[in-house]
XYZ file of C-alpha atoms in Angstrom:
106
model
C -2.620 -21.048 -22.312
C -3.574 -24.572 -22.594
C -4.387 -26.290 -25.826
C -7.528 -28.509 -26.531
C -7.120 -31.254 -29.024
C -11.000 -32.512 -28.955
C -13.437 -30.203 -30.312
C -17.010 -30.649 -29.151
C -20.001 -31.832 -31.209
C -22.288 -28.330 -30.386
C -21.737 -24.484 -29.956
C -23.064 -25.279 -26.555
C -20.174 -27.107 -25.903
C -17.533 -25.575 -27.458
C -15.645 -23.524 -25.123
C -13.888 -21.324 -28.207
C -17.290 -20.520 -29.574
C -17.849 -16.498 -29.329
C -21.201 -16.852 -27.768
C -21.224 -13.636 -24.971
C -21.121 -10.169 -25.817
C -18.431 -7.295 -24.418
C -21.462 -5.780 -21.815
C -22.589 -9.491 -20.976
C -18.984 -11.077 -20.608
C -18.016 -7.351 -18.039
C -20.789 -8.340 -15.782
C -20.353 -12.074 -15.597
C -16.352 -11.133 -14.755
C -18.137 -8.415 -12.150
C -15.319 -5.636 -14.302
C -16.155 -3.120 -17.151
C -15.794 -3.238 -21.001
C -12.777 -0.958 -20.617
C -11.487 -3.630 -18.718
C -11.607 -6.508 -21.324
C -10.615 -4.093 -24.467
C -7.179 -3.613 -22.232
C -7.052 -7.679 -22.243
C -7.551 -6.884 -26.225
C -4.864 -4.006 -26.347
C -2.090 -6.297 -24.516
C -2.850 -9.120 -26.878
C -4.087 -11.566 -24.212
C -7.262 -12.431 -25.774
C -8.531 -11.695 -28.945
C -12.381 -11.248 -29.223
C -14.013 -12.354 -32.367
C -16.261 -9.811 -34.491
C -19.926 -10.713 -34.983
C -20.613 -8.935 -38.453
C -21.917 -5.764 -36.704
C -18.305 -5.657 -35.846
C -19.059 -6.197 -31.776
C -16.953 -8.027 -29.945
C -17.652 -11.817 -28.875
C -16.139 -13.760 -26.422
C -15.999 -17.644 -25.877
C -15.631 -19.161 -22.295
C -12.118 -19.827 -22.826
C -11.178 -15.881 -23.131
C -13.506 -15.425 -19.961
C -11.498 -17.977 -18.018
C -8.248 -15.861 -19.139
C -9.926 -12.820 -18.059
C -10.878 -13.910 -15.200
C -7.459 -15.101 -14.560
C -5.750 -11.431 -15.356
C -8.754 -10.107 -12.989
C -7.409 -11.904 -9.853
C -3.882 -10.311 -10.921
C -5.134 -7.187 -11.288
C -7.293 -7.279 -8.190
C -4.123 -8.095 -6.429
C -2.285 -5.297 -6.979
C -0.697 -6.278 -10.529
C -0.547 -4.154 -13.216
C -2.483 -5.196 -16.587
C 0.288 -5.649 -18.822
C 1.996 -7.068 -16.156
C -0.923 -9.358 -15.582
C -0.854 -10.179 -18.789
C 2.851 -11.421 -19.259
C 2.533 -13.652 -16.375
C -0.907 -15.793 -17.869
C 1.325 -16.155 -21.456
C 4.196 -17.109 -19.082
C 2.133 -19.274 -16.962
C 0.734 -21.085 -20.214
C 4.303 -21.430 -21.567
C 5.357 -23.089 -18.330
C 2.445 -25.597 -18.033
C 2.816 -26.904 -21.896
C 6.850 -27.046 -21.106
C 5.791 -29.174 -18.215
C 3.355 -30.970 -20.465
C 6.041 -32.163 -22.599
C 8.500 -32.682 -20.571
C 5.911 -35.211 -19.046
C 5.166 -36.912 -22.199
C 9.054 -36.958 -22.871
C 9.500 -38.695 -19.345
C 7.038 -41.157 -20.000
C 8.657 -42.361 -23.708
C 11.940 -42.686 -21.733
C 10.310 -45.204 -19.088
């Protein structure tokens, strides 16, 4: 998963800010609550808690879920689907680095 180094100057901006609840995040990903407390159970996103105790997502999670949806819509399994986003993430901040190290050697 990539990191973000800047953080914005509003909640409106922030992509980590938990602003959508569990029933409004399922139909902006067009998939069910079951489906995003699975994302939960495998550790691929972790929701925050308002103090009700519901869970909140940020646009960041969604675009992970989203992500695991297209795998899952494929034909993947979801712990499957969620292995290969972590791996993916892994690869592109190896890549990342490698980059930077590439361009310190120049």
């Amino acid at each position: 998963m990539p990191s973000r180094s800047t953080r914005p100057a509003t909640p409106l901006d922030d992509d980590d800010y938990p602003a959508y609840t569990m029933g409004r995040a399922a139909d902006m990903l067009g998939t069910t609550p079951a489906f995003l407390r699975s994302l939960g159970e495998h550790r691929l996103i972790t929701p925050l808690r308002s103090e009700g105790g519901h869970r909140r997502y940020s646009r960041y999670q969604l675009r992970i879920a989203a992500r695991a949806r297209e795998l899952v819509d494929a034909g993947t399994a979801v712990e499957a689907a969620c292995r290969i986003i972590v791996l993916e993430g892994q690869l592109e901040e190896a890549q990342r680095i490698n980059e930077q190290l590439r361009a310190r050697a120049r």
